[in-house]
Amino acid sequence: MIGAAELLECFQWSDTDFGLQHVKEELADVLVYSQNLLDKLEIAAAENVNMKMDQNDAKYPVESAKGNAKKYTEL
């Protein structure tokens, strides 16, 4: 999705020196596109986020992942 790349571009050279208005505009584009896709595919946003968080919890258990830079396959 081009909008996501354009949003990331705002922070390409600095995570402190960016135009907030430009970030808001690009973020709005990403959110609108995402919501349209959710609607088209009949996906509930909250359920989808919770599903992904559950996957991340299983993949990166806090007790072995917190403070550790190892790849998940090495935990």
PDB file of C-alpha atoms in Angstrom:
ATOM      1  CA  MET A   1       0.000   0.000   0.000  1.00  0.00           C
ATOM      2  CA  ILE A   2       1.535   3.268  -1.143  1.00  0.00           C
ATOM      3  CA  GLY A   3      -0.034   5.252   1.720  1.00  0.00           C
ATOM      4  CA  ALA A   4       1.855   3.239   4.337  1.00  0.00           C
ATOM      5  CA  ALA A   5       5.121   3.870   2.508  1.00  0.00           C
ATOM      6  CA  GLU A   6       4.322   7.573   2.318  1.00  0.00           C
ATOM      7  CA  LEU A   7       3.636   7.604   6.063  1.00  0.00           C
ATOM      8  CA  LEU A   8       6.942   5.891   6.822  1.00  0.00           C
ATOM      9  CA  GLU A   9       8.698   8.333   4.514  1.00  0.00           C
ATOM     10  CA  CYS A  10       7.814  11.102   6.987  1.00  0.00           C
ATOM     11  CA  PHE A  11      10.224   9.466   9.458  1.00  0.00           C
ATOM     12  CA  GLN A  12      12.855   8.266   6.981  1.00  0.00           C
ATOM     13  CA  TRP A  13      15.621  10.597   8.098  1.00  0.00           C
ATOM     14  CA  SER A  14      14.509  11.533  11.604  1.00  0.00           C
ATOM     15  CA  ASP A  15      11.973  10.372  14.163  1.00  0.00           C
ATOM     16  CA  THR A  16      11.907  13.830  15.746  1.00  0.00           C
ATOM     17  CA  ASP A  17      12.064  16.205  12.774  1.00  0.00           C
ATOM     18  CA  PHE A  18       8.854  15.739  10.781  1.00  0.00           C
ATOM     19  CA  GLY A  19       5.843  17.745   9.741  1.00  0.00           C
ATOM     20  CA  LEU A  20       2.986  16.785  12.048  1.00  0.00           C
ATOM     21  CA  GLN A  21       0.346  17.957   9.577  1.00  0.00           C
ATOM     22  CA  HIS A  22       1.875  15.807   6.836  1.00  0.00           C
ATOM     23  CA  VAL A  23       1.975  12.805   9.195  1.00  0.00           C
ATOM     24  CA  LYS A  24      -1.700  13.353  10.064  1.00  0.00           C
ATOM     25  CA  GLU A  25      -2.653  13.455   6.388  1.00  0.00           C
ATOM     26  CA  GLU A  26      -0.733  10.294   5.508  1.00  0.00           C
ATOM     27  CA  LEU A  27      -2.021   8.500   8.598  1.00  0.00           C
ATOM     28  CA  ALA A  28      -5.578   9.429   7.652  1.00  0.00           C
ATOM     29  CA  ASP A  29      -5.019   7.956   4.188  1.00  0.00           C
ATOM     30  CA  VAL A  30      -3.774   4.691   5.706  1.00  0.00           C
ATOM     31  CA  LEU A  31      -6.673   4.538   8.155  1.00  0.00           C
ATOM     32  CA  VAL A  32      -9.306   5.200   5.483  1.00  0.00           C
ATOM     33  CA  TYR A  33      -7.796   2.608   3.135  1.00  0.00           C
ATOM     34  CA  SER A  34      -7.562   0.084   5.979  1.00  0.00           C
ATOM     35  CA  GLN A  35     -11.147   0.670   7.079  1.00  0.00           C
ATOM     36  CA  ASN A  36     -12.376   0.305   3.507  1.00  0.00           C
ATOM     37  CA  LEU A  37     -10.505  -2.980   3.190  1.00  0.00           C
ATOM     38  CA  LEU A  38     -11.888  -4.222   6.511  1.00  0.00           C
ATOM     39  CA  ASP A  39     -15.391  -3.387   5.322  1.00  0.00           C
ATOM     40  CA  LYS A  40     -14.894  -5.032   1.922  1.00  0.00           C
ATOM     41  CA  LEU A  41     -13.560  -8.240   3.481  1.00  0.00           C
ATOM     42  CA  GLU A  42     -16.079  -8.136   6.336  1.00  0.00           C
ATOM     43  CA  ILE A  43     -13.350  -8.214   8.979  1.00  0.00           C
ATOM     44  CA  ALA A  44     -13.952  -6.765  12.443  1.00  0.00           C
ATOM     45  CA  ALA A  45     -11.005  -4.501  13.280  1.00  0.00           C
ATOM     46  CA  ALA A  46     -10.939  -5.207  17.024  1.00  0.00           C
ATOM     47  CA  GLU A  47     -11.186  -8.978  16.535  1.00  0.00           C
ATOM     48  CA  ASN A  48      -8.420  -8.879  13.939  1.00  0.00           C
ATOM     49  CA  VAL A  49      -6.115  -6.863  16.198  1.00  0.00           C
ATOM     50  CA  ASN A  50      -6.812  -9.184  19.133  1.00  0.00           C
ATOM     51  CA  MET A  51      -6.074 -12.228  16.960  1.00  0.00           C
ATOM     52  CA  LYS A  52      -2.720 -10.732  15.953  1.00  0.00           C
ATOM     53  CA  MET A  53      -1.861  -9.801  19.535  1.00  0.00           C
ATOM     54  CA  ASP A  54      -2.609 -13.387  20.606  1.00  0.00           C
ATOM     55  CA  GLN A  55      -0.278 -14.648  17.858  1.00  0.00           C
ATOM     56  CA  ASN A  56       2.435 -12.254  19.012  1.00  0.00           C
ATOM     57  CA  ASP A  57       1.984 -13.356  22.642  1.00  0.00           C
ATOM     58  CA  ALA A  58       2.507 -16.974  21.581  1.00  0.00           C
ATOM     59  CA  LYS A  59       5.448 -16.136  19.311  1.00  0.00           C
ATOM     60  CA  TYR A  60       7.173 -13.774  21.755  1.00  0.00           C
ATOM     61  CA  PRO A  61       6.454 -14.915  25.330  1.00  0.00           C
ATOM     62  CA  VAL A  62       7.238 -12.077  27.738  1.00  0.00           C
ATOM     63  CA  GLU A  63       9.355 -14.233  30.026  1.00  0.00           C
ATOM     64  CA  SER A  64      11.778 -15.114  27.220  1.00  0.00           C
ATOM     65  CA  ALA A  65      11.422 -12.172  24.823  1.00  0.00           C
ATOM     66  CA  LYS A  66      11.455  -9.106  27.098  1.00  0.00           C
ATOM     67  CA  GLY A  67      14.796  -7.324  26.823  1.00  0.00           C
ATOM     68  CA  ASN A  68      16.048  -9.881  24.315  1.00  0.00           C
ATOM     69  CA  ALA A  69      16.958  -9.047  20.708  1.00  0.00           C
ATOM     70  CA  LYS A  70      17.023 -12.684  19.535  1.00  0.00           C
ATOM     71  CA  LYS A  71      14.839 -13.728  16.642  1.00  0.00           C
ATOM     72  CA  TYR A  72      11.657 -15.536  17.694  1.00  0.00           C
ATOM     73  CA  THR A  73      13.036 -18.826  16.362  1.00  0.00           C
ATOM     74  CA  GLU A  74      15.921 -18.508  18.841  1.00  0.00           C
ATOM     75  CA  LEU A  75      13.854 -17.850  21.976  1.00  0.00           C
TER      76      LEU A  75
END
